[in-house]
Short mmCIF file of C-alpha atoms in Angstrom, two decimals:
data_model
loop_
_atom_site.label_atom_id
_atom_site.label_comp_id
_atom_site.label_asym_id
_atom_site.label_seq_id
_atom_site.Cartn_x
_atom_site.Cartn_y
_atom_site.Cartn_z
CA MET A 245 -26.22 27.47 74.14
CA ALA A 246 -29.40 28.04 76.21
CA SER A 247 -31.86 30.23 74.84
CA ASN A 248 -31.82 32.45 77.66
CA PRO A 249 -28.30 32.44 79.03
CA ASP A 250 -27.09 33.72 82.30
CA LEU A 251 -27.40 37.61 82.52
CA SER A 252 -23.70 37.70 83.87
CA SER A 253 -22.47 36.59 79.99
CA PHE A 254 -23.42 39.94 78.78
CA SER A 255 -20.40 42.19 79.33
CA THR A 256 -22.13 45.70 79.99
CA LYS A 257 -24.95 47.18 82.25
CA ALA A 258 -26.50 48.54 78.98
CA ALA A 259 -26.10 44.92 77.48
CA ARG A 260 -27.77 43.46 80.34
CA SER A 261 -30.55 46.00 80.44
CA GLN A 262 -31.21 45.47 76.89
CA GLU A 263 -31.43 41.62 77.23
CA GLN A 264 -33.64 41.98 80.36
CA HIS A 265 -36.18 44.18 78.01
CA ARG A 266 -35.77 41.75 75.13
CA ARG A 267 -36.81 38.77 77.58
CA LYS A 268 -40.10 40.48 78.67
CA THR A 269 -40.92 40.97 74.86
CA ARG A 270 -40.15 37.48 73.93
CA GLN A 271 -42.47 36.38 76.96
CA ARG A 272 -45.10 38.29 75.68
CA MET A 273 -44.46 37.03 72.20
CA LEU A 274 -44.32 33.31 73.72
CA ALA A 275 -47.81 33.52 75.32
CA HIS A 276 -49.42 34.74 72.18
CA TRP A 277 -47.96 32.11 69.93
CA GLN A 278 -49.03 29.62 72.46
CA ARG A 279 -52.59 30.60 72.44
CA LEU A 280 -52.47 30.14 68.47
CA VAL A 281 -50.81 26.67 69.03
CA GLN A 282 -53.58 25.76 71.48
CA THR A 283 -56.37 26.71 69.10
CA LEU A 284 -54.87 24.84 65.95
CA THR A 285 -54.56 21.78 68.38
CA ALA A 286 -57.89 21.89 69.33
CA ASP A 287 -59.03 22.51 66.03
CA SER A 288 -57.11 19.36 64.68
CA ALA A 289 -58.29 17.17 67.39
CA ALA A 290 -61.84 18.47 66.93
CA ARG A 291 -61.58 17.32 63.24
CA ILE A 292 -60.29 13.97 64.18
CA ALA A 293 -63.01 13.34 66.69
CA ASP A 294 -65.49 14.23 63.96
CA ILE A 295 -64.38 11.32 61.85
CA PRO A 296 -67.86 9.67 61.21
CA ALA A 297 -68.03 6.30 62.45
CA ALA A 298 -68.85 4.67 59.19
CA MET A 299 -65.98 6.19 57.22
CA TRP A 300 -63.53 4.98 60.27
CA ASP A 301 -65.16 1.39 60.00
CA ALA A 302 -64.90 1.31 55.97
CA ALA A 303 -60.82 2.53 56.14
CA ASP A 304 -58.38 -0.32 56.07
CA LYS A 305 -56.53 -0.42 59.13
CA THR A 306 -53.45 -2.39 57.44
CA THR A 307 -50.47 -0.64 56.41
CA PRO A 308 -48.69 -1.53 53.16
CA GLU A 309 -45.83 -3.01 55.09
CA ALA A 310 -48.07 -5.60 57.12
CA GLU A 311 -49.82 -6.65 53.81
CA ARG A 312 -46.50 -7.21 51.97
CA ALA A 313 -45.32 -9.51 55.04
CA ALA A 314 -48.78 -11.26 55.16
CA MET B 231 -33.30 20.59 52.45
CA PRO B 232 -36.88 20.61 53.34
CA LEU B 233 -38.69 17.64 55.12
CA GLU B 234 -41.06 15.83 52.89
CA TRP B 235 -43.91 14.60 54.37
CA GLU B 236 -46.23 13.41 51.31
CA PRO B 237 -44.01 10.38 50.51
CA LEU B 238 -44.68 9.10 54.08
CA LEU B 239 -48.44 8.86 53.49
CA GLN B 240 -47.73 6.03 51.11
CA ASN B 241 -46.41 3.66 53.94
CA MET B 242 -49.53 4.31 55.90
CA SER B 243 -53.00 2.24 55.88
CA GLU B 244 -56.23 4.26 55.09
CA ALA B 245 -56.90 4.69 58.87
CA GLN B 246 -53.37 6.49 59.48
CA ARG B 247 -54.04 8.75 56.37
CA LEU B 248 -57.42 9.51 57.52
CA ILE B 249 -55.83 11.01 60.88
CA HIS B 250 -53.13 12.79 59.05
CA GLU B 251 -55.35 14.32 56.86
CA ARG B 252 -57.30 15.52 59.94
CA ALA B 253 -54.59 16.66 62.03
CA ARG B 254 -52.08 18.08 59.76
CA LEU B 255 -51.83 21.90 59.35
CA ASP B 256 -53.31 23.11 55.84
CA SER B 257 -53.02 26.35 54.00
CA VAL B 258 -55.59 27.98 55.96
CA ASP B 259 -53.52 27.16 59.57
CA VAL B 260 -50.61 28.48 57.54
CA GLN B 261 -52.04 32.14 56.85
CA ARG B 262 -53.17 32.22 60.47
CA MET B 263 -49.65 31.30 61.88
CA SER B 264 -48.07 33.87 59.25
CA ALA B 265 -50.59 36.55 60.69
CA GLU B 266 -49.46 35.84 64.04
CA LEU B 267 -45.77 35.62 63.45
CA LEU B 268 -46.06 39.29 61.46
CA ALA B 269 -47.78 40.75 64.30
CA LEU B 270 -45.04 39.51 66.79
CA ARG B 271 -42.52 40.38 64.70
CA ARG B 272 -43.88 43.87 64.34
CA GLN B 273 -43.99 43.95 68.22
CA ALA B 274 -40.42 42.85 68.61
CA PHE B 275 -39.32 45.72 65.85
CA ASN B 276 -40.84 48.31 67.71
CA ASP B 277 -39.38 47.37 70.86
CA GLU B 278 -35.95 47.24 69.46
CA LEU B 279 -36.50 50.95 68.11
CA LEU B 280 -37.21 52.00 71.57
CA LEU B 281 -34.04 50.42 72.64
CA GLN B 282 -31.67 51.97 69.94
CA ALA B 283 -33.38 55.22 70.51
CA GLU B 284 -32.27 54.99 74.27
CA ALA B 285 -29.01 54.11 73.19
CA LEU B 286 -28.70 57.16 71.29
CA GLY B 287 -29.65 59.43 74.10
CA TYR B 288 -33.46 59.18 73.55
CA PRO B 289 -35.50 57.17 76.12
CA ASP B 290 -38.90 56.02 76.20
CA GLN B 291 -39.47 56.82 72.65
CA ARG B 292 -41.86 54.21 71.10
CA GLY B 293 -41.45 52.22 68.14
CA ASN B 294 -44.21 52.96 65.44
CA LEU B 295 -43.31 50.45 62.35
CA THR B 296 -45.65 51.67 59.55
CA ASP B 297 -42.97 51.70 56.63
CA GLU B 298 -44.34 49.60 53.89
CA TYR B 299 -41.00 48.24 52.54
CA LEU B 300 -40.03 46.97 56.05
CA LEU B 301 -43.62 45.57 56.73
CA ALA B 302 -43.34 43.59 53.59
CA GLU B 303 -39.86 42.54 54.62
CA LEU B 304 -41.55 41.16 57.98
CA GLU B 305 -44.38 39.68 56.44
CA ALA B 306 -42.26 37.61 53.75
CA GLN B 307 -40.21 36.53 56.45
CA SER B 308 -43.25 35.18 58.64
CA GLU B 309 -45.02 33.34 55.52
CA GLU B 310 -41.56 31.69 54.97
CA ASP B 311 -41.45 30.90 58.62
CA ALA B 312 -45.22 29.52 58.70
CA LYS B 313 -45.13 27.47 55.83
CA SER B 314 -41.65 25.60 57.36
CA ILE B 315 -43.08 25.21 60.85
CA ALA B 316 -46.39 23.68 59.38
CA ASN B 317 -44.14 21.30 56.89
CA THR B 318 -42.26 20.15 59.71
CA PHE B 319 -45.02 19.52 62.17
CA ASN B 320 -46.83 17.60 59.14
CA TYR B 321 -43.68 15.33 58.59
CA PHE B 322 -43.30 14.69 62.27
CA LEU B 323 -46.74 13.96 62.78
CA ALA B 324 -46.62 11.25 59.86
CA VAL B 325 -43.50 9.69 61.46
CA GLY B 326 -45.62 9.54 64.63
CA LEU B 327 -48.51 7.92 63.28
CA LEU B 328 -46.60 5.39 61.36
CA ALA B 329 -45.43 3.84 64.49
CA LEU B 330 -49.08 3.37 65.85
CA LEU B 331 -52.00 0.90 64.98
CA PHE B 332 -54.71 2.14 67.36
CA PRO B 333 -58.22 0.53 67.05
CA THR B 334 -60.37 3.59 67.74
CA VAL B 335 -60.48 7.45 66.46
CA LYS B 336 -60.70 8.50 70.23
CA ASP B 337 -57.48 6.33 70.85
CA TYR B 338 -55.97 8.67 67.92
CA GLU B 339 -57.36 12.00 69.25
CA ARG B 340 -55.91 11.07 72.78
CA TRP B 341 -52.43 10.44 71.39
CA PHE B 342 -52.55 13.25 68.84
CA LEU B 343 -53.32 15.84 72.03
CA GLN B 344 -50.53 14.25 74.13
CA TRP B 345 -47.80 14.30 70.88
CA SER B 346 -48.67 17.56 70.05
CA ALA B 347 -48.35 19.11 73.53
CA GLU B 348 -44.97 17.86 73.50
CA TYR B 349 -44.09 18.71 70.58
CA TRP B 350 -45.08 22.28 70.48
CA ALA B 351 -43.47 22.50 74.22
CA GLN B 352 -39.97 21.95 72.38
CA LYS B 353 -40.53 24.19 69.33
CA ASP B 354 -42.47 27.19 70.48
CA PRO B 355 -39.57 28.99 72.17
CA VAL B 356 -37.23 28.55 69.21
CA ILE B 357 -39.96 29.74 66.94
CA VAL B 358 -40.39 32.80 68.97
CA GLN B 359 -36.93 33.25 69.27
CA ILE B 360 -36.30 33.23 65.81
CA ALA B 361 -39.16 35.89 65.03
CA ALA B 362 -37.75 38.13 67.78
CA GLY B 363 -33.98 37.91 66.64
CA THR B 364 -34.98 38.52 63.04
CA ALA B 365 -37.29 41.32 63.73
CA ALA B 366 -34.78 43.09 66.14
CA ALA B 367 -31.69 42.62 63.64
CA LEU B 368 -33.97 44.21 60.89
CA ALA B 369 -34.84 46.80 63.29
CA GLN B 370 -31.20 47.79 64.14
CA GLN B 371 -30.39 48.04 60.53
CA ALA B 372 -33.19 50.27 59.50
CA PHE B 373 -32.86 52.46 62.83
CA TYR B 374 -29.09 53.35 62.11
CA GLN B 375 -29.47 53.38 58.33
CA ARG B 376 -32.51 55.76 58.32
CA ASN B 377 -30.96 57.96 60.69
CA ARG B 378 -27.75 57.99 59.40
CA VAL B 379 -25.75 57.39 62.37
CA GLY B 380 -22.53 55.28 62.59
CA GLY B 381 -20.81 53.68 65.34
CA SER B 382 -19.50 50.48 66.64
CA ALA B 383 -21.08 47.24 67.95
CA LYS B 384 -20.14 43.87 69.89
CA LEU B 385 -21.74 40.83 70.00
CA GLN B 386 -23.66 40.14 73.30
CA PRO B 387 -23.48 37.54 75.47
CA ARG B 388 -19.70 37.08 75.65
CA THR B 389 -20.46 33.20 75.72
CA ALA B 390 -21.06 31.03 72.55
CA VAL B 391 -20.82 27.34 71.24
CA CYS B 392 -21.40 27.72 67.74
CA PRO B 393 -18.02 28.80 65.63
CA VAL B 394 -19.92 31.69 63.50
CA CYS B 395 -20.88 33.40 67.15
CA LEU B 396 -17.54 32.50 68.72
CA GLY B 397 -16.01 34.25 65.48
CA TRP B 398 -17.74 37.71 65.94
CA ILE B 399 -17.27 37.79 69.70
CA ALA B 400 -13.42 37.19 69.29
CA ARG B 401 -13.35 40.15 67.02
CA GLY B 402 -14.69 42.48 69.62
CA LEU B 403 -16.00 45.88 68.79
CA VAL B 404 -16.46 45.78 65.03
CA PRO B 405 -17.67 48.84 62.85
CA LEU B 406 -21.62 49.12 62.88
CA PHE B 407 -21.88 48.95 59.31
CA VAL B 408 -20.11 45.54 59.58
CA ALA B 409 -22.36 44.51 62.37
CA LEU B 410 -25.60 45.56 60.42
CA ASN B 411 -24.33 43.71 57.48
CA ASN B 412 -24.29 40.24 59.41
CA PRO B 413 -27.08 40.16 61.62
CA PRO B 414 -27.95 37.49 63.99
CA PRO B 415 -29.49 34.97 64.73
CA TYR B 416 -26.93 32.89 62.89
CA HIS B 417 -28.78 29.51 63.91
CA PRO B 418 -31.87 28.06 65.92
CA ARG B 419 -31.43 29.00 69.51
CA CYS B 420 -29.09 31.65 68.91
CA PRO B 421 -29.28 34.01 71.94
CA HIS B 422 -27.06 37.13 70.22
CA TYR B 423 -27.96 40.42 69.62
CA TRP B 424 -25.19 43.31 68.60
CA GLU B 425 -24.78 45.64 71.57
CA ILE B 426 -24.66 48.98 69.20
CA ARG B 427 -22.50 52.15 70.74
CA PRO B 428 -23.72 54.61 68.38
CA GLU B 429 -21.71 58.14 67.62
CA ARG B 430 -24.29 60.14 69.71
CA ALA B 431 -22.71 63.51 68.02
CA ALA B 432 -24.30 62.44 64.88
CA ALA B 433 -28.04 61.86 66.25
CA PRO B 434 -30.54 63.62 64.25
CA SER B 435 -32.95 66.02 66.89
CA LEU B 436 -35.77 64.10 68.30
CA ALA B 437 -38.02 65.83 65.98
CA ASP B 438 -36.19 64.32 63.16
CA LEU B 439 -35.45 60.94 64.75
CA TRP B 440 -36.89 57.84 62.41
CA MET B 441 -38.94 55.48 64.55
CA GLY B 442 -40.52 53.47 62.30
CA GLU B 443 -42.84 55.65 60.18
#
């Protein structure tokens, strides 16, 4: 079932009207939520970019699985 | 059963663990998401009050949720959702990282931005629909209980794929108290709402109408 089913699947005029109103509400909500997610993503990406070169160079790049296989 | 991301860290290299630590959602992020979800739920709650007042014969009445008990309920739902959203994100981030062995931080940053965009594009509409649906259901319950109005209800839209939704659709018109005691959403991506047909004769006067205060 799609998140926004076809309006013809609502059996009354009142239900269709209410659904149209709720869709507008959800669109507004989605826009607000997406702005927050973009901020969180940018913050995470910035934290990755801020890893000091010395710390990255010192970090072992071998996974435990690869170590066992070797 | 919640996904557990911490055990996956044991299978990572130090470098992968470092990236996960920097990229994952932490308790501060959970608080930010929780606060945003509460604001969104409040908006959906107030909009649903407007729709139900209209169904009762009072158009253009704005909802104004200030009731502390109901706000606490919306806050609890939002906190729980935020924790779950962060936990799921951190789990799939770990799964994604485990499949990678990039040489540079820049490679990981580039991958993270791409992965994250695709991840949230899938999740955002579902998160919003759950927040909107749960808030609207609570608004319907509160509106008819506080205003002491009965009636009947029918699940809309009249199509479904899930057995629970199909069952309610097959029952047709149900007493309002039955509908309010069985609120949607019944599953993620559930598009259903109760279309309520209130007994207008039992409606309070406009001056006495409860609209969230």
